[in-house]
mmCIF file of C-alpha atoms in Angstrom:
data_model
loop_
_atom_site.group_PDB
_atom_site.id
_atom_site.type_symbol
_atom_site.label_atom_id
_atom_site.label_comp_id
_atom_site.label_asym_id
_atom_site.label_seq_id
_atom_site.Cartn_x
_atom_site.Cartn_y
_atom_site.Cartn_z
ATOM 1 C CA MET A 1 1.287 -33.135 6.967
ATOM 2 C CA ILE A 2 -1.683 -34.334 7.802
ATOM 3 C CA LYS A 3 -2.237 -30.372 7.874
ATOM 4 C CA LYS A 4 -1.762 -29.961 4.655
ATOM 5 C CA ILE A 5 -3.987 -32.921 2.932
ATOM 6 C CA LEU A 6 -7.107 -31.936 5.129
ATOM 7 C CA SER A 7 -6.129 -28.415 3.765
ATOM 8 C CA LYS A 8 -5.836 -30.114 0.363
ATOM 9 C CA LYS A 9 -8.599 -31.753 1.010
ATOM 10 C CA TYR A 10 -10.943 -28.594 1.569
ATOM 11 C CA THR A 11 -9.685 -26.310 -0.930
ATOM 12 C CA ILE A 12 -10.470 -28.882 -3.634
ATOM 13 C CA LEU A 13 -14.228 -29.142 -1.439
ATOM 14 C CA THR A 14 -14.814 -26.098 -2.158
ATOM 15 C CA ILE A 15 -14.349 -25.732 -5.283
ATOM 16 C CA ILE A 16 -15.895 -28.304 -6.043
ATOM 17 C CA THR A 17 -18.719 -27.098 -4.493
ATOM 18 C CA VAL A 18 -18.439 -22.941 -6.084
ATOM 19 C CA VAL A 19 -17.744 -24.943 -8.992
ATOM 20 C CA SER A 20 -21.356 -27.283 -8.458
ATOM 21 C CA LEU A 21 -23.200 -24.302 -7.284
ATOM 22 C CA LEU A 22 -22.327 -21.832 -10.282
ATOM 23 C CA PHE A 23 -23.662 -25.204 -13.203
ATOM 24 C CA ILE A 24 -27.037 -25.180 -10.633
ATOM 25 C CA PHE A 25 -27.041 -21.146 -10.951
ATOM 26 C CA MET A 26 -26.930 -21.693 -14.845
ATOM 27 C CA GLN A 27 -28.704 -24.384 -15.247
ATOM 28 C CA ILE A 28 -32.053 -22.465 -13.439
ATOM 29 C CA ASN A 29 -31.548 -19.155 -15.879
ATOM 30 C CA LYS A 30 -30.771 -20.303 -18.453
ATOM 31 C CA GLY A 31 -32.753 -19.109 -21.270
ATOM 32 C CA LYS A 32 -34.137 -16.455 -19.345
ATOM 33 C CA LYS A 33 -33.099 -12.774 -20.428
ATOM 34 C CA VAL A 34 -30.979 -10.941 -17.425
ATOM 35 C CA GLY A 35 -31.785 -6.680 -17.407
ATOM 36 C CA VAL A 36 -35.101 -4.626 -17.340
ATOM 37 C CA GLN A 37 -37.064 -4.660 -20.084
ATOM 38 C CA ASN A 38 -38.052 -1.816 -21.876
ATOM 39 C CA THR A 39 -41.438 -3.191 -22.381
ATOM 40 C CA PRO A 40 -44.493 -0.409 -22.650
ATOM 41 C CA LEU A 41 -48.328 -1.134 -20.780
ATOM 42 C CA PRO A 42 -50.243 -1.545 -22.920
ATOM 43 C CA LEU A 43 -53.269 1.290 -22.529
ATOM 44 C CA VAL A 44 -55.513 0.007 -20.428
ATOM 45 C CA THR A 45 -59.791 0.210 -21.732
ATOM 46 C CA SER A 46 -61.074 1.225 -18.029
ATOM 47 C CA ARG A 47 -64.504 -0.059 -17.274
ATOM 48 C CA PHE A 48 -67.066 1.114 -14.939
ATOM 49 C CA GLN A 49 -69.846 -1.562 -13.872
ATOM 50 C CA SER A 50 -70.647 -3.694 -17.100
ATOM 51 C CA LEU A 51 -69.627 0.223 -19.626
ATOM 52 C CA THR A 52 -66.529 0.461 -21.670
ATOM 53 C CA LEU A 53 -64.764 3.411 -21.673
ATOM 54 C CA GLY A 54 -64.341 4.469 -25.205
ATOM 55 C CA GLU A 55 -66.507 1.965 -26.600
ATOM 56 C CA SER A 56 -70.240 2.053 -25.170
ATOM 57 C CA SER A 57 -72.862 4.287 -26.297
ATOM 58 C CA ARG A 58 -75.010 6.229 -24.325
ATOM 59 C CA ASN A 59 -78.107 4.305 -24.884
ATOM 60 C CA ASP A 60 -75.480 1.667 -22.686
ATOM 61 C CA VAL A 61 -74.831 4.180 -20.507
ATOM 62 C CA VAL A 62 -79.207 4.479 -19.951
ATOM 63 C CA ARG A 63 -80.007 1.320 -19.871
ATOM 64 C CA GLU A 64 -77.187 -0.312 -17.147
ATOM 65 C CA ILE A 65 -77.430 2.685 -15.261
ATOM 66 C CA GLY A 66 -80.959 4.067 -15.793
ATOM 67 C CA ALA A 67 -82.921 6.980 -16.941
ATOM 68 C CA PRO A 68 -81.530 10.017 -15.939
ATOM 69 C CA GLN A 69 -81.409 13.079 -13.442
ATOM 70 C CA ASN A 70 -80.697 15.804 -16.092
ATOM 71 C CA GLU A 71 -78.860 16.539 -19.310
ATOM 72 C CA TYR A 72 -76.918 19.032 -21.188
ATOM 73 C CA ILE A 73 -74.592 19.005 -24.102
ATOM 74 C CA THR A 74 -71.948 22.077 -23.493
ATOM 75 C CA ASP A 75 -68.612 22.121 -25.878
ATOM 76 C CA ASN A 76 -70.297 18.948 -28.456
ATOM 77 C CA LYS A 77 -69.850 16.674 -25.321
ATOM 78 C CA GLN A 78 -72.912 15.428 -23.822
ATOM 79 C CA PHE A 79 -73.529 14.789 -20.072
ATOM 80 C CA VAL A 80 -75.403 12.419 -18.522
ATOM 81 C CA GLU A 81 -76.061 12.922 -14.689
ATOM 82 C CA TYR A 82 -77.482 10.797 -12.024
ATOM 83 C CA THR A 83 -78.157 11.450 -8.410
ATOM 84 C CA THR A 84 -75.971 10.421 -5.923
ATOM 85 C CA LYS A 85 -76.529 9.790 -1.916
ATOM 86 C CA ASN A 86 -74.570 13.868 -1.589
ATOM 87 C CA PRO A 87 -77.236 16.069 -2.156
ATOM 88 C CA ASN A 88 -74.755 18.923 -3.249
ATOM 89 C CA PHE A 89 -73.003 16.466 -6.421
ATOM 90 C CA ASN A 90 -74.452 14.091 -9.356
ATOM 91 C CA ASP A 91 -71.678 11.107 -10.594
ATOM 92 C CA GLN A 92 -71.226 12.478 -14.275
ATOM 93 C CA PHE A 93 -70.992 10.475 -17.504
ATOM 94 C CA ILE A 94 -69.343 12.097 -21.003
ATOM 95 C CA ILE A 95 -70.208 11.231 -23.818
ATOM 96 C CA GLU A 96 -68.962 12.298 -26.903
ATOM 97 C CA ASP A 97 -68.695 11.237 -30.472
ATOM 98 C CA ASP A 98 -72.200 8.642 -29.022
ATOM 99 C CA ARG A 99 -69.287 7.044 -26.873
ATOM 100 C CA LEU A 100 -68.274 7.054 -23.074
ATOM 101 C CA SER A 101 -64.897 8.758 -22.139
ATOM 102 C CA PHE A 102 -65.578 9.651 -18.499
ATOM 103 C CA VAL A 103 -67.700 9.346 -15.971
ATOM 104 C CA ARG A 104 -66.918 10.858 -12.175
ATOM 105 C CA LYS A 105 -68.405 8.445 -9.051
ATOM 106 C CA ILE A 106 -69.783 10.460 -6.073
ATOM 107 C CA LEU A 107 -68.873 8.639 -3.360
ATOM 108 C CA ILE A 108 -69.495 9.936 0.707
ATOM 109 C CA LEU A 109 -68.069 8.655 3.854
ATOM 110 C CA GLU A 110 -70.886 5.185 4.614
ATOM 111 C CA ASP A 111 -69.036 4.112 1.192
ATOM 112 C CA THR A 112 -66.844 1.439 1.889
ATOM 113 C CA THR A 113 -63.993 2.642 -1.390
ATOM 114 C CA LYS A 114 -60.803 3.392 0.429
ATOM 115 C CA VAL A 115 -57.793 4.556 -0.499
ATOM 116 C CA ALA A 116 -55.658 1.511 0.212
ATOM 117 C CA ASP A 117 -58.721 -0.392 -1.519
ATOM 118 C CA ILE A 118 -57.391 1.836 -5.293
ATOM 119 C CA LYS A 119 -53.592 1.283 -3.719
ATOM 120 C CA LYS A 120 -54.209 -1.997 -3.312
ATOM 121 C CA GLN A 121 -55.583 -2.332 -6.473
ATOM 122 C CA TYR A 122 -53.466 -0.150 -8.959
ATOM 123 C CA GLY A 123 -50.347 0.354 -7.056
ATOM 124 C CA ASP A 124 -48.818 3.892 -6.267
ATOM 125 C CA ALA A 125 -50.703 6.876 -8.336
ATOM 126 C CA GLU A 126 -47.757 7.683 -11.043
ATOM 127 C CA LEU A 127 -49.108 11.444 -10.243
ATOM 128 C CA ILE A 128 -51.285 13.313 -7.658
ATOM 129 C CA LEU A 129 -52.349 16.979 -9.140
ATOM 130 C CA TYR A 130 -53.122 19.562 -6.422
ATOM 131 C CA GLY A 131 -56.762 22.182 -6.849
ATOM 132 C CA PRO A 132 -60.284 22.704 -5.038
ATOM 133 C CA GLY A 133 -59.147 21.469 -1.614
ATOM 134 C CA SER A 134 -56.033 20.326 -1.507
ATOM 135 C CA SER A 135 -55.372 23.146 1.391
ATOM 136 C CA ILE A 136 -57.171 20.164 3.208
ATOM 137 C CA GLY A 137 -55.409 17.461 2.019
ATOM 138 C CA ILE A 138 -57.229 16.393 -0.112
ATOM 139 C CA TYR A 139 -55.633 15.458 -3.870
ATOM 140 C CA LEU A 140 -56.419 13.464 -7.418
ATOM 141 C CA TYR A 141 -54.744 11.072 -7.622
ATOM 142 C CA VAL A 142 -54.235 9.913 -10.851
ATOM 143 C CA TYR A 143 -53.151 6.238 -13.133
ATOM 144 C CA PRO A 144 -53.395 7.171 -16.506
ATOM 145 C CA SER A 145 -52.483 4.674 -18.316
ATOM 146 C CA LYS A 146 -55.114 2.011 -16.304
ATOM 147 C CA GLY A 147 -57.743 4.589 -16.708
ATOM 148 C CA ILE A 148 -58.518 5.408 -13.049
ATOM 149 C CA ALA A 149 -58.324 8.961 -10.585
ATOM 150 C CA TYR A 150 -59.420 9.436 -7.622
ATOM 151 C CA LEU A 151 -60.411 12.453 -4.940
ATOM 152 C CA GLY A 152 -58.737 11.534 -1.701
ATOM 153 C CA HIS A 153 -57.351 11.698 1.364
ATOM 154 C CA GLU A 154 -54.251 10.119 2.332
ATOM 155 C CA LYS A 155 -53.841 10.412 5.581
ATOM 156 C CA SER A 156 -57.648 9.123 6.203
ATOM 157 C CA GLY A 157 -58.758 6.381 3.846
ATOM 158 C CA TYR A 158 -61.382 8.972 2.542
ATOM 159 C CA ILE A 159 -62.964 9.204 -1.441
ATOM 160 C CA THR A 160 -65.374 11.872 -2.690
ATOM 161 C CA GLU A 161 -64.978 10.311 -5.933
ATOM 162 C CA ILE A 162 -63.828 8.412 -8.339
ATOM 163 C CA TRP A 163 -63.173 9.257 -11.942
ATOM 164 C CA TYR A 164 -63.141 6.567 -14.618
ATOM 165 C CA PHE A 165 -61.827 7.549 -18.532
ATOM 166 C CA LYS A 166 -59.701 5.427 -21.224
ATOM 167 C CA SER A 167 -55.670 4.775 -20.040
ATOM 168 C CA THR A 168 -54.045 8.087 -21.603
ATOM 169 C CA SER A 169 -50.780 9.753 -21.496
ATOM 170 C CA ILE A 170 -50.543 11.677 -18.655
ATOM 171 C CA GLU A 171 -50.650 14.834 -20.803
ATOM 172 C CA ASP A 172 -53.374 14.498 -22.618
ATOM 173 C CA PHE A 173 -55.193 13.588 -18.962
ATOM 174 C CA ILE A 174 -54.526 17.115 -17.317
ATOM 175 C CA GLY A 175 -56.042 19.137 -20.641
ATOM 176 C CA LYS A 176 -58.666 17.225 -21.830
ATOM 177 C CA PHE A 177 -59.950 16.059 -17.983
ATOM 178 C CA ALA A 178 -57.924 17.972 -14.630
ATOM 179 C CA LYS A 179 -57.308 22.082 -16.387
ATOM 180 C CA GLU A 180 -58.013 23.343 -12.806
ATOM 181 C CA TYR A 181 -55.503 20.931 -10.909
ATOM 182 C CA SER A 182 -51.835 21.952 -11.386
ATOM 183 C CA GLN A 183 -49.243 19.835 -10.770
ATOM 184 C CA ASP A 184 -47.617 22.362 -8.426
ATOM 185 C CA LEU A 185 -48.927 22.661 -4.555
ATOM 186 C CA GLU A 186 -48.007 25.615 -4.252
ATOM 187 C CA ALA A 187 -49.737 27.300 -7.274
ATOM 188 C CA THR A 188 -53.090 26.564 -5.465
ATOM 189 C CA GLN A 189 -53.239 28.278 -1.934
#
């Protein structure tokens, strides 16, 4: 008989505890929407130093970076180049319709920016493209919605180039900036 009374007490106590916890949980989550919200990411305008892609002009580039080493026009695009520590490649700024549309920053081994730094700030790449350098593991890691991409070797952490551009779609990025790259590794070898 004592066992029945204790058993009833534990059952009632358990029910009260569960109901209380359920009530507390409902109060905490009151007003919160459950489930994944399907809101598009806002388009981000990429920046390089104090320059804003899609907004800064050639004059802004010269004011910020200095007098260019080389300038030329191809396919209605104005290329403005600056000497880097790499004797084979220049930093490249592309101006279209008097607006900065693309920056290619050349890095060398001594530069401190590594793959881990980019991944820490932007997460995993939205897209990986293969092209020149793919045979030795250098791939183009692209974040089109964030306006940045880099050519790098994931295992070593080394980055050879960082590309800046106005945020865009994957298709637009490939069509404008990466025509010589492929989403298929086999196609590049």
